[in-house]
C-alpha positions as a LaTeX table, in Angstrom:
\begin{tabular}{lrrr}
\hline
Residue & $x$ (\AA) & $y$ (\AA) & $z$ (\AA) \\
\hline
Met1 & $-0.15$ & 0.04 & $-0.23$ \\
Lys2 & 1.46 & 3.45 & $-0.68$ \\
Lys3 & 2.00 & 5.91 & 2.23 \\
Ser4 & $-0.81$ & 8.30 & 1.30 \\
Gly5 & $-3.21$ & 4.91 & 1.26 \\
Ala6 & $-2.03$ & 4.06 & 4.71 \\
Phe7 & $-2.16$ & 7.68 & 5.90 \\
Phe8 & $-5.95$ & 7.73 & 5.07 \\
Val9 & $-6.52$ & 4.37 & 6.60 \\
Cys10 & $-4.85$ & 5.52 & 9.60 \\
Leu11 & $-6.84$ & 8.79 & 9.70 \\
Leu12 & $-10.20$ & 7.26 & 9.12 \\
Leu13 & $-9.46$ & 4.65 & 11.98 \\
Thr14 & $-8.82$ & 7.53 & 14.20 \\
Leu15 & $-11.96$ & 9.55 & 13.46 \\
Leu16 & $-14.05$ & 6.24 & 13.79 \\
Cys17 & $-12.53$ & 5.87 & 17.69 \\
Tyr18 & $-13.29$ & 9.52 & 18.60 \\
Ala19 & $-16.50$ & 9.35 & 16.99 \\
Pro20 & $-18.40$ & 8.10 & 20.25 \\
Ile21 & $-16.47$ & 11.03 & 22.55 \\
Ala22 & $-17.46$ & 13.53 & 19.93 \\
Arg23 & $-21.04$ & 12.64 & 20.35 \\
Ala24 & $-21.03$ & 12.67 & 23.88 \\
Gln25 & $-19.60$ & 16.10 & 24.09 \\
Asp26 & $-22.35$ & 17.13 & 22.01 \\
Thr27 & $-24.58$ & 16.84 & 25.18 \\
Leu28 & $-24.55$ & 19.04 & 28.18 \\
Arg29 & $-26.28$ & 17.02 & 31.35 \\
Leu30 & $-27.66$ & 19.23 & 34.39 \\
Lys31 & $-29.25$ & 18.14 & 37.69 \\
Ala32 & $-32.10$ & 20.45 & 38.71 \\
Ile33 & $-34.56$ & 20.61 & 41.60 \\
Thr34 & $-37.67$ & 22.84 & 42.18 \\
Tyr35 & $-38.67$ & 23.05 & 45.61 \\
Asn36 & $-41.49$ & 25.41 & 47.30 \\
Leu37 & $-40.29$ & 25.41 & 51.20 \\
Arg38 & $-43.29$ & 26.99 & 52.76 \\
Phe39 & $-41.30$ & 29.72 & 54.19 \\
Gly40 & $-39.23$ & 26.92 & 56.32 \\
Glu41 & $-42.32$ & 26.31 & 58.65 \\
Leu42 & $-42.27$ & 22.41 & 58.81 \\
Ala43 & $-38.38$ & 22.21 & 58.78 \\
Ser44 & $-34.93$ & 24.04 & 60.08 \\
Leu45 & $-32.77$ & 25.23 & 57.12 \\
Glu46 & $-30.00$ & 22.76 & 58.10 \\
Glu47 & $-32.62$ & 20.08 & 57.40 \\
Leu48 & $-33.44$ & 21.77 & 53.99 \\
Ala49 & $-30.03$ & 22.06 & 53.21 \\
Ala50 & $-28.57$ & 18.51 & 54.04 \\
Arg51 & $-31.89$ & 17.22 & 51.75 \\
Ile52 & $-30.73$ & 19.38 & 48.90 \\
Ala53 & $-26.89$ & 18.91 & 49.26 \\
Ser54 & $-27.53$ & 15.04 & 49.29 \\
Glu55 & $-28.60$ & 15.53 & 45.80 \\
Lys56 & $-25.82$ & 17.35 & 44.38 \\
Pro57 & $-27.83$ & 19.73 & 41.99 \\
Asp58 & $-26.53$ & 22.07 & 39.66 \\
Met59 & $-29.57$ & 24.36 & 40.09 \\
Val60 & $-32.40$ & 24.69 & 42.63 \\
Ala61 & $-35.39$ & 26.72 & 41.95 \\
Leu62 & $-36.60$ & 27.84 & 45.42 \\
Gln63 & $-40.16$ & 29.59 & 46.13 \\
Glu64 & $-41.85$ & 30.95 & 49.40 \\
Val65 & $-38.11$ & 31.89 & 50.43 \\
Asp66 & $-38.29$ & 34.41 & 53.45 \\
Cys67 & $-35.55$ & 36.63 & 54.42 \\
His68 & $-35.46$ & 38.21 & 58.15 \\
Thr69 & $-38.80$ & 38.00 & 58.40 \\
Arg70 & $-40.66$ & 37.29 & 62.21 \\
Arg71 & $-43.56$ & 35.15 & 61.04 \\
Glu72 & $-46.00$ & 34.44 & 63.99 \\
Gly73 & $-45.69$ & 30.74 & 65.22 \\
Ile74 & $-42.51$ & 29.74 & 63.35 \\
Pro75 & $-39.80$ & 31.32 & 65.78 \\
His76 & $-37.12$ & 28.95 & 64.73 \\
Gln77 & $-36.81$ & 31.12 & 61.47 \\
His78 & $-36.99$ & 34.39 & 62.94 \\
Gly79 & $-34.35$ & 36.57 & 61.47 \\
Lys80 & $-33.22$ & 34.31 & 58.92 \\
Asp81 & $-31.73$ & 34.81 & 55.27 \\
Phe82 & $-32.99$ & 32.01 & 53.91 \\
Ala83 & $-31.21$ & 32.20 & 50.52 \\
Thr84 & $-27.74$ & 32.94 & 52.04 \\
Glu85 & $-27.81$ & 30.28 & 54.48 \\
Leu86 & $-29.13$ & 27.62 & 52.50 \\
Gly87 & $-26.30$ & 28.58 & 49.71 \\
Phe88 & $-23.63$ & 28.55 & 52.61 \\
Arg89 & $-24.90$ & 24.99 & 53.97 \\
Thr90 & $-25.31$ & 23.50 & 50.29 \\
Gly91 & $-21.64$ & 24.77 & 49.16 \\
Met92 & $-23.72$ & 26.69 & 46.28 \\
Phe93 & $-24.04$ & 30.47 & 45.02 \\
Pro94 & $-27.12$ & 32.14 & 46.42 \\
Leu95 & $-29.42$ & 34.53 & 44.51 \\
Tyr96 & $-32.59$ & 36.35 & 46.08 \\
Gly97 & $-35.71$ & 37.98 & 44.20 \\
Lys98 & $-37.85$ & 39.73 & 46.86 \\
Thr99 & $-41.44$ & 39.80 & 45.72 \\
Ile100 & $-42.96$ & 41.50 & 48.67 \\
Ala101 & $-42.36$ & 43.35 & 52.39 \\
Phe102 & $-43.53$ & 41.03 & 54.80 \\
Ala103 & $-43.33$ & 40.23 & 58.72 \\
Gly104 & $-40.57$ & 42.80 & 59.29 \\
Gly105 & $-38.52$ & 41.35 & 56.13 \\
Trp106 & $-38.85$ & 39.89 & 52.93 \\
Tyr107 & $-40.70$ & 37.03 & 50.92 \\
Gly108 & $-40.01$ & 35.76 & 47.39 \\
Ile109 & $-38.17$ & 33.51 & 45.37 \\
Gly110 & $-34.52$ & 32.31 & 45.08 \\
Leu111 & $-31.98$ & 30.13 & 43.11 \\
Leu112 & $-28.71$ & 28.03 & 44.26 \\
Thr113 & $-26.17$ & 27.39 & 41.47 \\
Ala114 & $-23.46$ & 25.18 & 41.96 \\
Arg115 & $-22.03$ & 27.25 & 38.54 \\
Pro116 & $-20.33$ & 30.69 & 38.67 \\
Tyr117 & $-22.53$ & 33.14 & 37.56 \\
Leu118 & $-22.09$ & 36.16 & 34.84 \\
Gly119 & $-24.90$ & 38.22 & 35.84 \\
Val120 & $-28.77$ & 37.96 & 37.76 \\
Arg121 & $-32.04$ & 39.90 & 36.84 \\
Lys122 & $-35.40$ & 39.72 & 38.85 \\
Leu123 & $-38.57$ & 40.38 & 36.61 \\
Met124 & $-41.68$ & 41.30 & 37.99 \\
Leu125 & $-44.44$ & 39.70 & 36.68 \\
Pro126 & $-48.04$ & 41.33 & 35.62 \\
Gln127 & $-51.22$ & 40.56 & 37.37 \\
Ala128 & $-55.04$ & 41.10 & 36.93 \\
Ser129 & $-55.19$ & 42.92 & 40.24 \\
Ala130 & $-53.59$ & 45.07 & 42.66 \\
Gln131 & $-54.79$ & 43.08 & 45.46 \\
Glu132 & $-52.87$ & 40.01 & 44.58 \\
Glu133 & $-49.62$ & 39.09 & 45.66 \\
Ser134 & $-46.75$ & 40.31 & 43.30 \\
Arg135 & $-44.92$ & 37.27 & 41.60 \\
Ala136 & $-41.73$ & 37.70 & 39.66 \\
Leu137 & $-39.00$ & 35.66 & 37.53 \\
Leu138 & $-35.63$ & 35.34 & 38.98 \\
Leu139 & $-33.05$ & 34.39 & 36.22 \\
Val140 & $-28.90$ & 33.97 & 36.72 \\
Thr141 & $-26.70$ & 33.64 & 33.75 \\
Val142 & $-24.25$ & 30.64 & 34.67 \\
Glu143 & $-20.86$ & 29.36 & 33.13 \\
Val144 & $-20.93$ & 25.42 & 33.06 \\
Gly145 & $-17.59$ & 24.82 & 31.42 \\
Gln146 & $-17.33$ & 26.05 & 28.16 \\
Asp147 & $-21.28$ & 26.64 & 27.94 \\
Thr148 & $-23.63$ & 29.30 & 29.26 \\
Val149 & $-27.06$ & 28.60 & 30.53 \\
Val150 & $-29.69$ & 30.56 & 32.27 \\
Phe151 & $-31.08$ & 29.10 & 35.74 \\
Ala152 & $-34.67$ & 30.79 & 36.59 \\
Ser153 & $-37.07$ & 30.09 & 39.40 \\
Thr154 & $-40.91$ & 31.60 & 39.52 \\
His155 & $-43.89$ & 31.51 & 41.40 \\
Leu156 & $-47.07$ & 32.34 & 39.98 \\
Gly157 & $-50.39$ & 33.82 & 41.03 \\
Leu158 & $-53.13$ & 32.51 & 42.37 \\
Ser159 & $-56.19$ & 33.60 & 39.84 \\
Glu160 & $-56.33$ & 31.93 & 36.45 \\
Glu161 & $-56.11$ & 35.33 & 34.79 \\
Ser162 & $-52.81$ & 36.34 & 36.50 \\
Arg163 & $-51.10$ & 33.05 & 35.77 \\
Arg164 & $-52.04$ & 33.59 & 32.18 \\
Met165 & $-50.48$ & 37.14 & 32.17 \\
Gln166 & $-47.56$ & 35.76 & 33.76 \\
Thr167 & $-46.77$ & 32.64 & 31.62 \\
Glu168 & $-47.11$ & 34.60 & 28.50 \\
Cys169 & $-44.82$ & 37.51 & 30.25 \\
Ile170 & $-42.39$ & 34.58 & 30.86 \\
Leu171 & $-42.32$ & 33.33 & 27.62 \\
Asn172 & $-41.53$ & 36.44 & 26.14 \\
Glu173 & $-38.94$ & 36.80 & 28.16 \\
Leu174 & $-37.32$ & 33.16 & 27.35 \\
Lys175 & $-37.50$ & 34.26 & 23.62 \\
Arg176 & $-35.34$ & 37.13 & 24.36 \\
Ser177 & $-32.63$ & 35.05 & 25.66 \\
Arg178 & $-29.34$ & 34.74 & 23.85 \\
Tyr179 & $-28.83$ & 31.09 & 26.10 \\
Pro180 & $-31.02$ & 28.13 & 26.74 \\
Val181 & $-32.85$ & 28.80 & 29.78 \\
Leu182 & $-33.66$ & 25.75 & 32.78 \\
Leu183 & $-36.90$ & 26.98 & 34.45 \\
Gly184 & $-38.46$ & 25.72 & 37.52 \\
Gly185 & $-41.16$ & 26.85 & 39.42 \\
Asp186 & $-44.58$ & 26.55 & 41.26 \\
Phe187 & $-46.75$ & 27.43 & 38.68 \\
Asn188 & $-50.15$ & 27.00 & 40.68 \\
Ala189 & $-51.91$ & 25.28 & 37.87 \\
Glu190 & $-52.49$ & 21.52 & 37.26 \\
Pro191 & $-51.15$ & 19.82 & 34.09 \\
Asp192 & $-54.56$ & 20.42 & 31.92 \\
Ala193 & $-54.60$ & 24.29 & 32.67 \\
Ala194 & $-54.12$ & 26.55 & 29.50 \\
Glu195 & $-51.02$ & 28.05 & 31.13 \\
Ile196 & $-49.32$ & 24.79 & 31.61 \\
Ala197 & $-50.01$ & 24.14 & 27.90 \\
Ala198 & $-48.74$ & 27.66 & 26.65 \\
Met199 & $-45.60$ & 26.60 & 28.50 \\
Thr200 & $-45.21$ & 23.39 & 26.98 \\
Ser201 & $-45.63$ & 25.01 & 23.69 \\
Gly202 & $-42.63$ & 26.76 & 23.80 \\
Cys203 & $-40.75$ & 25.11 & 26.05 \\
Asp204 & $-39.77$ & 21.05 & 26.65 \\
Leu205 & $-41.53$ & 19.49 & 29.79 \\
Leu206 & $-38.64$ & 18.24 & 31.93 \\
Cys207 & $-40.37$ & 16.48 & 34.96 \\
Gly208 & $-42.98$ & 13.79 & 35.12 \\
Met209 & $-46.95$ & 13.99 & 35.75 \\
Gln210 & $-46.66$ & 12.81 & 39.31 \\
Pro211 & $-48.28$ & 15.20 & 42.20 \\
Thr212 & $-46.09$ & 17.29 & 44.08 \\
Phe213 & $-48.72$ & 18.86 & 46.84 \\
Pro214 & $-49.66$ & 18.12 & 49.44 \\
Ala215 & $-46.52$ & 16.61 & 50.43 \\
Asp216 & $-48.03$ & 14.08 & 53.09 \\
Ala217 & $-50.61$ & 12.47 & 50.33 \\
Pro218 & $-49.95$ & 14.57 & 47.00 \\
Asp219 & $-52.67$ & 14.32 & 44.72 \\
Val220 & $-52.39$ & 17.58 & 42.58 \\
Lys221 & $-49.42$ & 18.70 & 40.55 \\
Ile222 & $-48.75$ & 22.33 & 40.43 \\
Asp223 & $-44.62$ & 22.49 & 40.22 \\
Tyr224 & $-42.72$ & 22.11 & 37.08 \\
Leu225 & $-39.39$ & 22.11 & 34.95 \\
Phe226 & $-39.27$ & 23.50 & 31.80 \\
Gly227 & $-36.50$ & 24.05 & 29.59 \\
Tyr228 & $-36.12$ & 26.45 & 26.59 \\
Pro229 & $-35.98$ & 26.45 & 23.64 \\
Ala230 & $-38.32$ & 23.23 & 23.05 \\
Gly231 & $-36.54$ & 20.76 & 21.10 \\
Arg232 & $-32.75$ & 21.36 & 22.54 \\
Trp233 & $-33.62$ & 19.80 & 26.10 \\
Thr234 & $-34.16$ & 16.17 & 26.71 \\
Leu235 & $-35.22$ & 14.33 & 30.17 \\
Glu236 & $-33.43$ & 11.71 & 31.07 \\
Ser237 & $-34.68$ & 11.02 & 34.44 \\
Thr238 & $-37.02$ & 12.62 & 36.84 \\
Arg239 & $-38.54$ & 11.67 & 40.48 \\
Ile240 & $-40.77$ & 13.62 & 43.07 \\
Met241 & $-38.54$ & 13.81 & 46.58 \\
Pro242 & $-40.29$ & 12.22 & 49.36 \\
Ser243 & $-39.96$ & 14.35 & 52.25 \\
Gly244 & $-41.90$ & 15.98 & 55.07 \\
Leu245 & $-39.69$ & 19.17 & 55.13 \\
Ser246 & $-42.34$ & 21.45 & 53.03 \\
Asp247 & $-45.94$ & 21.02 & 52.16 \\
His248 & $-44.49$ & 20.26 & 48.30 \\
Arg249 & $-42.56$ & 17.91 & 47.30 \\
Ala250 & $-39.53$ & 18.61 & 45.42 \\
Ile251 & $-39.02$ & 17.47 & 41.82 \\
Val252 & $-35.55$ & 16.23 & 40.99 \\
Ser253 & $-34.76$ & 15.88 & 37.13 \\
Val254 & $-31.59$ & 14.78 & 34.92 \\
Val255 & $-31.74$ & 17.07 & 31.83 \\
Ala256 & $-29.78$ & 16.82 & 28.48 \\
Leu257 & $-29.05$ & 19.79 & 26.27 \\
Ala258 & $-28.24$ & 19.45 & 22.93 \\
Arg259 & $-25.43$ & 21.86 & 21.67 \\
\hline
\end{tabular}
């Protein structure tokens, strides 16, 4: 065989050997959790942090997160900065988005990220009535190796009209993102609701249909994980985290993002 022919045979064999590695590197895998904490009424922050840390997640979307409140009947959480303390106890970076002033402090949503972040943004969401509780979308742009991904958390309103407005606002925000987005939250809507249909029309659903509320005997699903844009994300595994630490059960999903 001529030298040039032998060279091309060797090159072809080398490419074939490395093809599986190249395909594996075409996918980014992340573990995500979404968890409504019920403002720590049912557990200590040490217990909540230990449960979260045991999963070794890349992202945790948190709802009903207090900061420096003094709620009646919950003295064990008085004055606590939930996001900061959970970040310290899990070894993750904490982000906080206040939605209302409450009980001498603030109440809102949060994020924990295991990856360094480039920037954070809070977007207040529309509501049908000024009497309703304010809601927000919290987004953090993170570095995942050579990739850039946005992690997001939200907690939608109690009225159907507010949720419709809020999901529309969220989808418009996701469409403006330069990077793929992984969103977790308490949407206060069951799977057959129009709001969830709107979300799944533009996003990949990254969780199962198992009920998440109430935690002691769940019969309603109102917590979700979504990936934007649709078609880029794949759900590899998902489960509901059994726990009596809140009135919601957390969702834990391993997801893949096609580069």
